[in-house]
mmCIF file of C-alpha atoms and ligand atoms in Angstrom:
data_model
loop_
_atom_site.group_PDB
_atom_site.id
_atom_site.type_symbol
_atom_site.label_atom_id
_atom_site.label_comp_id
_atom_site.label_asym_id
_atom_site.label_seq_id
_atom_site.Cartn_x
_atom_site.Cartn_y
_atom_site.Cartn_z
ATOM 1 C CA MET A 1187 -24.678 -9.013 -6.224
ATOM 2 C CA LYS A 1188 -24.474 -6.789 -9.693
ATOM 3 C CA THR A 1189 -21.143 -4.807 -9.873
ATOM 4 C CA LYS A 1190 -19.619 -2.486 -12.161
ATOM 5 C CA GLY A 1191 -16.088 -2.129 -12.756
ATOM 6 C CA TYR A 1192 -12.736 -2.003 -14.785
ATOM 7 C CA ALA A 1193 -10.498 -4.955 -15.503
ATOM 8 C CA ALA A 1194 -7.350 -6.027 -16.837
ATOM 9 C CA LEU A 1195 -8.213 -8.036 -19.608
ATOM 10 C CA SER A 1196 -4.593 -9.530 -20.494
ATOM 11 C CA ALA A 1197 -1.385 -8.207 -19.392
ATOM 12 C CA LYS A 1198 -0.723 -6.581 -22.562
ATOM 13 C CA THR A 1199 -4.116 -4.316 -22.889
ATOM 14 C CA GLU A 1200 -5.559 -1.657 -21.112
ATOM 15 C CA LEU A 1201 -8.267 -2.279 -18.402
ATOM 16 C CA VAL A 1202 -12.089 -1.417 -19.696
ATOM 17 C CA PRO A 1203 -14.942 -1.750 -18.557
ATOM 18 C CA PHE A 1204 -16.426 -4.957 -16.573
ATOM 19 C CA GLU A 1205 -19.043 -6.024 -15.215
ATOM 20 C CA PHE A 1206 -19.466 -9.096 -12.947
ATOM 21 C CA ASP A 1207 -21.582 -10.867 -9.553
ATOM 22 C CA ARG A 1208 -20.792 -10.647 -6.531
ATOM 23 C CA ARG A 1209 -21.279 -13.631 -3.981
ATOM 24 C CA SER A 1210 -24.719 -13.160 -1.803
ATOM 25 C CA LEU A 1211 -23.839 -12.580 1.998
ATOM 26 C CA ARG A 1212 -23.147 -15.123 4.295
ATOM 27 C CA PRO A 1213 -23.573 -14.913 8.190
ATOM 28 C CA ARG A 1214 -20.666 -13.024 8.410
ATOM 29 C CA ASP A 1215 -20.034 -10.815 5.311
ATOM 30 C CA VAL A 1216 -20.846 -7.176 5.174
ATOM 31 C CA ALA A 1217 -22.065 -5.633 1.830
ATOM 32 C CA LEU A 1218 -20.371 -2.307 1.208
ATOM 33 C CA ASP A 1219 -21.147 0.537 -1.841
ATOM 34 C CA ILE A 1220 -17.356 1.227 -2.788
ATOM 35 C CA TYR A 1221 -16.600 5.102 -2.429
ATOM 36 C CA TYR A 1222 -12.880 5.565 -3.612
ATOM 37 C CA ALA A 1223 -10.397 3.102 -4.688
ATOM 38 C CA GLY A 1224 -6.290 3.425 -4.767
ATOM 39 C CA ILE A 1225 -4.052 3.633 -7.706
ATOM 40 C CA CYS A 1226 -1.065 0.773 -5.514
ATOM 41 C CA HIS A 1227 1.601 0.352 -7.829
ATOM 42 C CA SER A 1228 1.145 -3.227 -7.387
ATOM 43 C CA ASP A 1229 -1.902 -3.429 -8.702
ATOM 44 C CA ILE A 1230 0.535 -2.385 -12.305
ATOM 45 C CA HIS A 1231 2.494 -4.819 -11.600
ATOM 46 C CA GLN A 1232 0.450 -7.690 -11.381
ATOM 47 C CA ALA A 1233 -1.523 -6.148 -13.785
ATOM 48 C CA ARG A 1234 1.292 -6.641 -16.442
ATOM 49 C CA GLU A 1235 2.618 -9.475 -14.964
ATOM 50 C CA GLU A 1236 5.633 -7.791 -13.511
ATOM 51 C CA TRP A 1237 5.415 -10.532 -10.946
ATOM 52 C CA GLY A 1238 4.921 -13.409 -12.691
ATOM 53 C CA PRO A 1239 1.725 -14.563 -14.042
ATOM 54 C CA SER A 1240 -1.336 -13.295 -13.113
ATOM 55 C CA THR A 1241 -5.182 -14.360 -13.100
ATOM 56 C CA PHE A 1242 -7.521 -12.713 -15.828
ATOM 57 C CA PRO A 1243 -10.451 -10.677 -15.916
ATOM 58 C CA MET A 1244 -8.618 -9.068 -12.930
ATOM 59 C CA VAL A 1245 -10.139 -6.146 -11.260
ATOM 60 C CA PRO A 1246 -7.642 -4.777 -9.545
ATOM 61 C CA GLY A 1247 -7.738 -2.559 -6.005
ATOM 62 C CA HIS A 1248 -6.736 -3.107 -2.734
ATOM 63 C CA GLU A 1249 -7.175 0.557 -1.111
ATOM 64 C CA ILE A 1250 -11.227 -0.089 -0.499
ATOM 65 C CA VAL A 1251 -13.524 2.437 1.940
ATOM 66 C CA GLY A 1252 -17.357 2.944 1.841
ATOM 67 C CA LYS A 1253 -20.306 2.388 3.213
ATOM 68 C CA VAL A 1254 -21.563 -0.629 4.727
ATOM 69 C CA ILE A 1255 -25.450 -1.367 2.320
ATOM 70 C CA GLU A 1256 -26.686 -4.510 3.804
ATOM 71 C CA ILE A 1257 -25.106 -7.050 6.948
ATOM 72 C CA GLY A 1258 -25.066 -10.801 7.536
ATOM 73 C CA SER A 1259 -26.902 -12.299 9.867
ATOM 74 C CA GLN A 1260 -24.252 -13.374 12.235
ATOM 75 C CA VAL A 1261 -22.552 -9.543 12.086
ATOM 76 C CA SER A 1262 -21.499 -7.207 14.953
ATOM 77 C CA LYS A 1263 -18.721 -5.521 14.075
ATOM 78 C CA PHE A 1264 -20.063 -3.044 11.664
ATOM 79 C CA LYS A 1265 -23.861 -1.891 11.081
ATOM 80 C CA VAL A 1266 -25.989 -0.398 7.571
ATOM 81 C CA GLY A 1267 -24.699 2.792 7.052
ATOM 82 C CA GLU A 1268 -21.073 3.253 8.824
ATOM 83 C CA LEU A 1269 -18.058 3.927 6.927
ATOM 84 C CA ILE A 1270 -15.695 0.595 6.126
ATOM 85 C CA GLY A 1271 -11.911 0.145 4.707
ATOM 86 C CA VAL A 1272 -10.805 -3.222 2.704
ATOM 87 C CA GLY A 1273 -7.065 -3.508 2.584
ATOM 88 C CA VAL A 1274 -5.242 -5.681 0.602
ATOM 89 C CA PHE A 1275 -6.109 -9.124 1.583
ATOM 90 C CA VAL A 1276 -9.751 -10.930 2.454
ATOM 91 C CA ASP A 1277 -9.584 -13.569 4.263
ATOM 92 C CA SER A 1278 -6.286 -16.002 5.638
ATOM 93 C CA CYS A 1279 -6.741 -19.313 7.198
ATOM 94 C CA ARG A 1280 -7.337 -18.099 10.809
ATOM 95 C CA ASN A 1281 -5.392 -20.711 12.533
ATOM 96 C CA CYS A 1282 -1.663 -20.416 11.818
ATOM 97 C CA SER A 1283 1.091 -18.880 14.240
ATOM 98 C CA SER A 1284 0.598 -15.992 11.985
ATOM 99 C CA CYS A 1285 -2.848 -15.168 12.185
ATOM 100 C CA LEU A 1286 -2.578 -15.884 15.510
ATOM 101 C CA ALA A 1287 -0.858 -13.402 16.426
ATOM 102 C CA GLY A 1288 -2.938 -10.842 13.868
ATOM 103 C CA LEU A 1289 -0.245 -10.931 11.291
ATOM 104 C CA GLU A 1290 -2.354 -12.546 9.014
ATOM 105 C CA GLN A 1291 -0.519 -10.798 6.119
ATOM 106 C CA TYR A 1292 2.064 -13.753 6.878
ATOM 107 C CA CYS A 1293 -0.578 -16.354 7.297
ATOM 108 C CA LEU A 1294 1.304 -19.499 6.612
ATOM 109 C CA GLU A 1295 -1.109 -21.091 3.919
ATOM 110 C CA GLY A 1296 -1.058 -17.887 2.198
ATOM 111 C CA MET A 1297 -3.253 -15.191 3.055
ATOM 112 C CA THR A 1298 -6.254 -14.307 -0.055
ATOM 113 C CA GLY A 1299 -5.504 -11.418 -1.969
ATOM 114 C CA THR A 1300 -8.032 -9.091 -2.294
ATOM 115 C CA TYR A 1301 -8.133 -9.298 -5.772
ATOM 116 C CA ASN A 1302 -5.146 -11.677 -8.508
ATOM 117 C CA ALA A 1303 -6.286 -14.258 -5.970
ATOM 118 C CA LEU A 1304 -9.042 -17.568 -5.848
ATOM 119 C CA GLU A 1305 -10.741 -17.136 -2.336
ATOM 120 C CA ARG A 1306 -10.184 -20.064 0.234
ATOM 121 C CA ASP A 1307 -13.076 -22.323 -1.698
ATOM 122 C CA GLY A 1308 -10.230 -23.226 -4.569
ATOM 123 C CA LYS A 1309 -12.331 -21.690 -6.910
ATOM 124 C CA THR A 1310 -14.083 -18.594 -6.886
ATOM 125 C CA VAL A 1311 -11.871 -15.653 -8.300
ATOM 126 C CA ALA A 1312 -11.608 -12.239 -6.215
ATOM 127 C CA TYR A 1313 -11.840 -9.311 -7.876
ATOM 128 C CA GLY A 1314 -10.189 -5.970 -6.088
ATOM 129 C CA GLY A 1315 -11.450 -2.790 -5.785
ATOM 130 C CA TYR A 1316 -11.882 -0.942 -8.865
ATOM 131 C CA CYS A 1317 -15.871 -1.464 -9.353
ATOM 132 C CA ASP A 1318 -18.891 -0.114 -7.269
ATOM 133 C CA LYS A 1319 -19.428 -3.078 -4.800
ATOM 134 C CA PHE A 1320 -18.132 -5.087 -2.595
ATOM 135 C CA VAL A 1321 -18.529 -8.078 -0.005
ATOM 136 C CA ILE A 1322 -16.089 -8.713 3.029
ATOM 137 C CA ASP A 1323 -16.403 -11.232 5.892
ATOM 138 C CA GLU A 1324 -16.188 -8.536 8.513
ATOM 139 C CA ASP A 1325 -13.353 -10.064 10.136
ATOM 140 C CA TYR A 1326 -11.358 -8.529 7.473
ATOM 141 C CA ALA A 1327 -12.267 -4.809 7.234
ATOM 142 C CA VAL A 1328 -11.871 -1.753 9.035
ATOM 143 C CA HIS A 1329 -13.536 0.926 10.560
ATOM 144 C CA VAL A 1330 -12.770 4.066 9.288
ATOM 145 C CA PRO A 1331 -12.416 7.329 11.437
ATOM 146 C CA GLN A 1332 -15.400 10.310 10.664
ATOM 147 C CA ASN A 1333 -13.060 13.189 10.483
ATOM 148 C CA LEU A 1334 -10.891 12.405 8.256
ATOM 149 C CA GLU A 1335 -11.461 13.775 4.260
ATOM 150 C CA LEU A 1336 -12.372 9.819 2.390
ATOM 151 C CA ALA A 1337 -10.337 10.051 -0.770
ATOM 152 C CA GLY A 1338 -7.541 10.198 1.592
ATOM 153 C CA VAL A 1339 -8.195 7.504 3.637
ATOM 154 C CA ALA A 1340 -8.482 4.995 0.889
ATOM 155 C CA PRO A 1341 -4.309 4.787 0.249
ATOM 156 C CA LEU A 1342 -4.242 4.364 3.660
ATOM 157 C CA MET A 1343 -5.730 0.428 3.514
ATOM 158 C CA CYS A 1344 -2.478 -0.102 2.175
ATOM 159 C CA ALA A 1345 0.590 3.381 1.068
ATOM 160 C CA GLY A 1346 -0.068 3.639 5.362
ATOM 161 C CA ILE A 1347 -0.159 0.433 6.599
ATOM 162 C CA THR A 1348 2.720 -0.587 4.804
ATOM 163 C CA LEU A 1349 4.671 2.400 5.633
ATOM 164 C CA TYR A 1350 3.412 2.083 9.541
ATOM 165 C CA SER A 1351 4.495 -1.457 9.729
ATOM 166 C CA PRO A 1352 8.335 -1.102 10.231
ATOM 167 C CA LEU A 1353 7.995 2.180 11.279
ATOM 168 C CA LYS A 1354 6.140 0.790 14.094
ATOM 169 C CA ASN A 1355 8.312 -2.430 14.320
ATOM 170 C CA TRP A 1356 11.426 -1.150 14.458
ATOM 171 C CA ASN A 1357 10.675 1.831 17.125
ATOM 172 C CA THR A 1358 10.837 4.971 15.405
ATOM 173 C CA GLY A 1359 10.726 7.779 17.803
ATOM 174 C CA PRO A 1360 12.963 11.279 18.400
ATOM 175 C CA GLY A 1361 16.408 10.451 18.380
ATOM 176 C CA LYS A 1362 16.085 8.246 15.090
ATOM 177 C CA LYS A 1363 17.251 9.572 11.964
ATOM 178 C CA VAL A 1364 14.810 7.312 9.286
ATOM 179 C CA GLY A 1365 15.450 7.561 5.325
ATOM 180 C CA VAL A 1366 12.191 7.111 2.938
ATOM 181 C CA MET A 1367 13.530 5.834 -0.689
ATOM 182 C CA GLY A 1368 11.134 7.432 -3.431
ATOM 183 C CA LEU A 1369 8.731 9.930 -2.987
ATOM 184 C CA GLY A 1370 5.332 7.998 -4.109
ATOM 185 C CA GLY A 1371 2.716 6.606 -2.408
ATOM 186 C CA LEU A 1372 4.239 4.782 -0.323
ATOM 187 C CA GLY A 1373 6.882 6.762 0.548
ATOM 188 C CA HIS A 1374 5.010 10.186 0.678
ATOM 189 C CA MET A 1375 3.091 8.309 3.590
ATOM 190 C CA GLY A 1376 6.748 6.906 5.382
ATOM 191 C CA VAL A 1377 7.559 10.902 5.403
ATOM 192 C CA LYS A 1378 4.103 11.745 7.258
ATOM 193 C CA PHE A 1379 4.339 8.919 9.314
ATOM 194 C CA ALA A 1380 7.697 9.457 10.509
ATOM 195 C CA HIS A 1381 7.787 12.923 10.717
ATOM 196 C CA ALA A 1382 4.278 12.046 13.118
ATOM 197 C CA LEU A 1383 6.682 9.905 14.929
ATOM 198 C CA GLY A 1384 8.896 12.115 15.813
ATOM 199 C CA ALA A 1385 11.817 10.769 14.163
ATOM 200 C CA GLU A 1386 14.609 13.043 11.641
ATOM 201 C CA THR A 1387 13.602 12.563 8.751
ATOM 202 C CA THR A 1388 14.876 12.361 4.826
ATOM 203 C CA VAL A 1389 13.591 12.111 1.348
ATOM 204 C CA PHE A 1390 15.691 10.017 -1.060
ATOM 205 C CA SER A 1391 14.412 11.134 -4.290
ATOM 206 C CA HIS A 1392 15.223 10.880 -7.899
ATOM 207 C CA SER A 1393 12.735 13.757 -8.861
ATOM 208 C CA PRO A 1394 14.096 17.475 -8.079
ATOM 209 C CA ALA A 1395 10.769 18.609 -8.411
ATOM 210 C CA LYS A 1396 9.360 16.895 -4.961
ATOM 211 C CA GLU A 1397 11.866 18.854 -2.222
ATOM 212 C CA SER A 1398 8.968 21.022 -1.656
ATOM 213 C CA ASP A 1399 6.434 18.942 -1.441
ATOM 214 C CA ALA A 1400 8.342 16.254 1.194
ATOM 215 C CA LYS A 1401 9.431 19.108 3.027
ATOM 216 C CA LYS A 1402 5.040 20.842 3.234
ATOM 217 C CA MET A 1403 4.526 16.425 4.715
ATOM 218 C CA GLY A 1404 7.516 16.477 7.329
ATOM 219 C CA ALA A 1405 10.186 15.761 5.644
ATOM 220 C CA ASP A 1406 13.675 17.567 7.109
ATOM 221 C CA HIS A 1407 15.910 16.926 4.507
ATOM 222 C CA PHE A 1408 15.748 15.746 0.641
ATOM 223 C CA VAL A 1409 18.723 14.003 -1.035
ATOM 224 C CA VAL A 1410 18.224 13.783 -4.832
ATOM 225 C CA VAL A 1411 19.741 10.623 -6.178
ATOM 226 C CA LYS A 1412 20.820 10.377 -9.427
ATOM 227 C CA ASP A 1413 23.961 8.336 -9.056
ATOM 228 C CA SER A 1414 25.633 6.230 -6.157
ATOM 229 C CA LYS A 1415 28.235 8.665 -5.569
ATOM 230 C CA ASP A 1416 25.395 11.178 -4.120
ATOM 231 C CA LEU A 1417 25.322 9.271 -0.884
ATOM 232 C CA LYS A 1418 29.128 9.067 -0.069
ATOM 233 C CA SER A 1419 28.503 12.017 2.107
ATOM 234 C CA LEU A 1420 25.354 10.168 4.009
ATOM 235 C CA SER A 1421 27.553 7.542 4.866
ATOM 236 C CA LYS A 1422 26.951 5.802 8.302
ATOM 237 C CA SER A 1423 24.498 7.438 9.330
ATOM 238 C CA PHE A 1424 20.989 6.515 9.282
ATOM 239 C CA ASP A 1425 19.104 3.756 12.057
ATOM 240 C CA LEU A 1426 16.068 3.006 9.484
ATOM 241 C CA ILE A 1427 15.992 3.621 6.232
ATOM 242 C CA LEU A 1428 12.439 2.107 4.015
ATOM 243 C CA ASN A 1429 13.111 1.206 0.274
ATOM 244 C CA THR A 1430 9.494 1.683 -1.823
ATOM 245 C CA VAL A 1431 11.799 2.332 -4.871
ATOM 246 C CA SER A 1432 9.270 -0.079 -7.515
ATOM 247 C CA ALA A 1433 12.221 0.137 -10.173
ATOM 248 C CA ASP A 1434 15.602 -1.975 -10.023
ATOM 249 C CA ILE A 1435 18.482 0.111 -8.133
ATOM 250 C CA ASP A 1436 21.688 -0.278 -6.521
ATOM 251 C CA LEU A 1437 20.731 -1.073 -2.260
ATOM 252 C CA ASP A 1438 23.964 -1.237 -2.031
ATOM 253 C CA ALA A 1439 25.099 2.353 -1.748
ATOM 254 C CA TYR A 1440 22.449 2.760 0.365
ATOM 255 C CA LEU A 1441 22.745 -0.058 3.103
ATOM 256 C CA GLN A 1442 26.718 2.118 3.786
ATOM 257 C CA CYS A 1443 24.256 4.537 4.665
ATOM 258 C CA LEU A 1444 23.012 2.233 7.580
ATOM 259 C CA LYS A 1445 25.450 3.758 10.740
ATOM 260 C CA LEU A 1446 26.104 1.120 13.144
ATOM 261 C CA ASP A 1447 22.813 -2.146 13.859
ATOM 262 C CA GLY A 1448 20.695 0.444 11.282
ATOM 263 C CA THR A 1449 18.348 -1.509 9.274
ATOM 264 C CA LEU A 1450 17.186 -1.515 5.773
ATOM 265 C CA VAL A 1451 13.855 -2.673 4.864
ATOM 266 C CA VAL A 1452 13.166 -3.806 1.465
ATOM 267 C CA ILE A 1453 9.222 -2.853 0.493
ATOM 268 C CA GLY A 1454 9.574 -1.809 -3.513
ATOM 269 C CA LEU A 1455 9.114 -5.228 -5.018
ATOM 270 C CA PRO A 1456 10.424 -4.637 -8.931
ATOM 271 C CA GLY A 1457 10.968 -8.187 -10.116
ATOM 272 C CA LYS A 1458 14.724 -8.572 -10.543
ATOM 273 C CA PRO A 1459 16.806 -9.651 -7.620
ATOM 274 C CA TYR A 1460 18.627 -7.191 -6.014
ATOM 275 C CA SER A 1461 22.676 -7.517 -5.799
ATOM 276 C CA ILE A 1462 24.616 -7.043 -2.315
ATOM 277 C CA ASN A 1463 27.851 -7.465 -1.157
ATOM 278 C CA ALA A 1464 28.272 -9.422 2.034
ATOM 279 C CA GLY A 1465 30.608 -6.969 3.060
ATOM 280 C CA THR A 1466 28.897 -3.912 3.088
ATOM 281 C CA LEU A 1467 26.375 -5.544 5.886
ATOM 282 C CA LEU A 1468 29.644 -7.236 8.128
ATOM 283 C CA ASP A 1469 31.154 -3.614 8.317
ATOM 284 C CA GLN A 1470 28.534 -1.753 11.170
ATOM 285 C CA ARG A 1471 26.454 -4.652 11.588
ATOM 286 C CA ARG A 1472 24.158 -3.930 9.266
ATOM 287 C CA SER A 1473 20.807 -5.224 8.641
ATOM 288 C CA LEU A 1474 18.761 -6.414 5.566
ATOM 289 C CA ALA A 1475 15.115 -6.358 6.179
ATOM 290 C CA GLY A 1476 11.604 -7.267 4.363
ATOM 291 C CA SER A 1477 7.933 -5.598 5.299
ATOM 292 C CA MET A 1478 4.963 -6.923 4.121
ATOM 293 C CA ILE A 1479 1.862 -4.251 4.994
ATOM 294 C CA GLY A 1480 0.017 -4.981 7.770
ATOM 295 C CA GLY A 1481 -2.211 -7.289 9.914
ATOM 296 C CA ILE A 1482 -5.786 -6.441 10.842
ATOM 297 C CA ALA A 1483 -5.467 -5.069 14.646
ATOM 298 C CA GLN A 1484 -2.070 -2.851 13.348
ATOM 299 C CA LEU A 1485 -4.589 -1.200 10.544
ATOM 300 C CA GLN A 1486 -6.890 0.185 12.971
ATOM 301 C CA GLU A 1487 -4.555 1.085 14.890
ATOM 302 C CA MET A 1488 -2.852 3.146 12.265
ATOM 303 C CA LEU A 1489 -6.543 4.732 11.290
ATOM 304 C CA ASN A 1490 -6.886 5.606 14.930
ATOM 305 C CA PHE A 1491 -3.606 7.218 14.699
ATOM 306 C CA CYS A 1492 -4.428 9.355 11.309
ATOM 307 C CA GLU A 1493 -7.265 10.268 13.232
ATOM 308 C CA THR A 1494 -5.384 11.595 15.734
ATOM 309 C CA HIS A 1495 -2.755 12.912 14.102
ATOM 310 C CA ASN A 1496 -4.426 14.217 10.837
ATOM 311 C CA ILE A 1497 -2.862 12.326 8.231
ATOM 312 C CA VAL A 1498 -4.076 10.950 5.220
ATOM 313 C CA SER A 1499 -2.579 10.868 2.273
ATOM 314 C CA ASP A 1500 -2.186 13.385 -0.772
ATOM 315 C CA VAL A 1501 -4.241 12.572 -3.816
ATOM 316 C CA GLU A 1502 -5.257 13.279 -6.774
ATOM 317 C CA VAL A 1503 -9.633 12.139 -7.244
ATOM 318 C CA ILE A 1504 -9.685 10.747 -10.867
ATOM 319 C CA LYS A 1505 -12.682 9.219 -12.888
ATOM 320 C CA PRO A 1506 -12.835 5.452 -13.721
ATOM 321 C CA ASP A 1507 -11.410 6.321 -18.111
ATOM 322 C CA TYR A 1508 -8.557 7.733 -16.578
ATOM 323 C CA ILE A 1509 -7.773 4.695 -15.251
ATOM 324 C CA ASN A 1510 -5.168 3.696 -18.220
ATOM 325 C CA LYS A 1511 -3.563 7.151 -18.154
ATOM 326 C CA ALA A 1512 -3.122 6.942 -14.186
ATOM 327 C CA TYR A 1513 -1.077 4.183 -14.635
ATOM 328 C CA GLU A 1514 1.026 5.371 -16.969
ATOM 329 C CA ARG A 1515 1.950 8.708 -14.642
ATOM 330 C CA THR A 1516 2.139 6.566 -11.665
ATOM 331 C CA VAL A 1517 4.711 4.473 -14.080
ATOM 332 C CA ALA A 1518 6.898 7.798 -14.868
ATOM 333 C CA SER A 1519 6.781 8.921 -10.928
ATOM 334 C CA ASP A 1520 4.862 11.085 -12.028
ATOM 335 C CA VAL A 1521 2.000 10.745 -9.269
ATOM 336 C CA LYS A 1522 1.266 13.569 -6.314
ATOM 337 C CA TYR A 1523 1.252 11.314 -4.315
ATOM 338 C CA ARG A 1524 -2.018 8.707 -5.304
ATOM 339 C CA PHE A 1525 -4.374 8.482 -7.816
ATOM 340 C CA VAL A 1526 -7.765 7.454 -6.263
ATOM 341 C CA ILE A 1527 -11.064 6.247 -8.446
ATOM 342 C CA ASP A 1528 -13.560 8.173 -7.415
ATOM 343 C CA THR A 1529 -15.792 4.661 -7.878
ATOM 344 C CA LYS A 1530 -19.429 6.382 -7.240
ATOM 345 C CA SER A 1531 -18.917 7.584 -10.980
ATOM 346 C CA PHE A 1532 -19.029 3.708 -12.435
HETATM 347 P P1 NAP B 960 4.649 4.839 -6.715
HETATM 348 O O1 NAP B 960 3.814 5.396 -5.761
HETATM 349 O O2 NAP B 960 4.938 4.472 -7.948
HETATM 350 O O3 NAP B 960 6.355 5.342 -6.269
HETATM 351 C C1 NAP B 960 7.631 5.070 -5.955
HETATM 352 C C2 NAP B 960 8.771 5.586 -6.526
HETATM 353 O O4 NAP B 960 9.954 5.522 -6.398
HETATM 354 C C3 NAP B 960 8.575 6.749 -7.367
HETATM 355 O O5 NAP B 960 7.243 7.701 -7.028
HETATM 356 C C4 NAP B 960 9.957 7.083 -7.487
HETATM 357 O O6 NAP B 960 9.897 8.351 -6.781
HETATM 358 C C5 NAP B 960 10.609 5.530 -7.501
HETATM 359 N N1 NAP B 960 11.082 4.977 -8.543
HETATM 360 C C6 NAP B 960 10.464 4.716 -9.684
HETATM 361 N N2 NAP B 960 11.083 4.370 -10.889
HETATM 362 C C7 NAP B 960 12.644 4.455 -10.545
HETATM 363 C C8 NAP B 960 13.458 4.481 -10.555
HETATM 364 N N3 NAP B 960 13.880 4.216 -11.800
HETATM 365 N N4 NAP B 960 14.965 5.051 -10.232
HETATM 366 C C9 NAP B 960 15.001 5.899 -8.737
HETATM 367 N N5 NAP B 960 13.840 6.113 -7.916
HETATM 368 C C10 NAP B 960 12.150 5.326 -8.859
HETATM 369 O O7 NAP B 960 4.831 3.048 -5.851
HETATM 370 P P2 NAP B 960 4.214 2.856 -5.018
HETATM 371 O O8 NAP B 960 2.520 2.262 -4.918
HETATM 372 O O9 NAP B 960 4.703 3.930 -3.795
HETATM 373 O O10 NAP B 960 4.633 1.050 -4.828
HETATM 374 C C11 NAP B 960 5.834 0.962 -4.620
HETATM 375 C C12 NAP B 960 6.597 -0.750 -4.906
HETATM 376 O O11 NAP B 960 6.277 -0.894 -3.553
HETATM 377 C C13 NAP B 960 6.355 -0.957 -5.974
HETATM 378 O O12 NAP B 960 6.881 -1.849 -6.364
HETATM 379 C C14 NAP B 960 4.718 -1.479 -5.082
HETATM 380 O O13 NAP B 960 4.320 -3.392 -5.854
HETATM 381 C C15 NAP B 960 5.565 -1.765 -3.415
HETATM 382 N N6 NAP B 960 4.133 -1.729 -2.058
HETATM 383 C C16 NAP B 960 5.070 -3.205 -1.248
HETATM 384 C C17 NAP B 960 4.341 -3.129 -0.521
HETATM 385 C C18 NAP B 960 4.592 -4.059 0.355
HETATM 386 O O14 NAP B 960 3.948 -4.988 1.607
HETATM 387 N N7 NAP B 960 5.888 -4.343 0.950
HETATM 388 C C19 NAP B 960 3.023 -2.943 -0.519
HETATM 389 C C20 NAP B 960 2.118 -2.377 -1.449
HETATM 390 C C21 NAP B 960 3.113 -1.408 -2.574
HETATM 391 P P3 NAP B 960 10.552 9.504 -6.853
HETATM 392 O O15 NAP B 960 10.197 10.035 -7.936
HETATM 393 O O16 NAP B 960 10.612 10.121 -5.469
HETATM 394 O O17 NAP B 960 12.329 9.251 -6.835
HETATM 395 ZN ZN1 ZN B 961 -0.911 -2.083 -2.271
HETATM 396 ZN ZN1 ZN B 962 -3.214 -18.861 8.524
#
């Protein structure tokens, strides 16, 4: 299937127009016209090889929504004409304990990434969503609610689920104090979900100008953090802190803001290790955890939650020729709050 998109050809060059072929449909495959694809900071980390060597040419994009245009002979989950979403992975082993538990993102053999990966045949390059068409096994795609603004749904496929999953896992609800570090693509979804789940929600940001937006999204408090001293007065006060910051920061100062048995969940993935004082963990029996996206069942659950609570991402819709500029602005924390490519215009 002829596909038009944008690709990074190397870590040091800008993304450029790129045409390639997608596979013909297998019995359980679904083909879709992509309508919108979000730009996740993970796309930038990988296109620039900030996580180690990448595979080029790379068509990034793992926040994909569109409409089904064709189905394989054994497809039962989707019909032609339905809205469909694709997230961060397109396959997994299907047999390990994680896959069987619906936690495909933690597949013991490794999930198959939507891009910058090889498919499970070990040779076909997986190309992502910055393009006009996609082909996916029906088990790894989800139904998209009809009532939501579609451009704002695309970022739910990564940014949304990545914050929804830990909030559910650590039992967020009324009476809980939740902090969200970084008000970018992931962070702003964390604020919307924490608020909708009934938690008292605080944003930690290094961008003072984002305060009024944060409050509109449901934040109860907004703390400008220029220096770890700015966190001193919040010592021992949070149940849960979600770190979505894409850059290297002093995590220890945030850990000190956790109360007894509180947890700080690492979600942001800068290339370098963090430094933690053992004493900070021992005091108040604090936990440091990590969390990666969410499984297919939870992705669908989150979309249904968004349908009920009318939640979408705040987006700036762009044309493909703005992708490189959007990367620069995202790295500069100048995104409100997710760039989404109008892929119909490829
Ligand atoms: P983003 O839109 O660029 O947001 C990151 C935010 O971090 C910025 O808006 C900014 O918020 C803050 N920040 C950036 N540089 C900073 C600095 N030098 N000091 C302090 N704060 C800074 O990125 P994103 O798409 O939300 O992704 C965030 C991170 O999560 C990335 O590393 C990405 O790879 C990772 N990620 C992880 C998963 C997972 O499954 N765990 C999934 C997707 C993405 P303020 O302006 O409010 O300070
Ligand atoms: Zn992502
Ligand atoms: Zn598996």
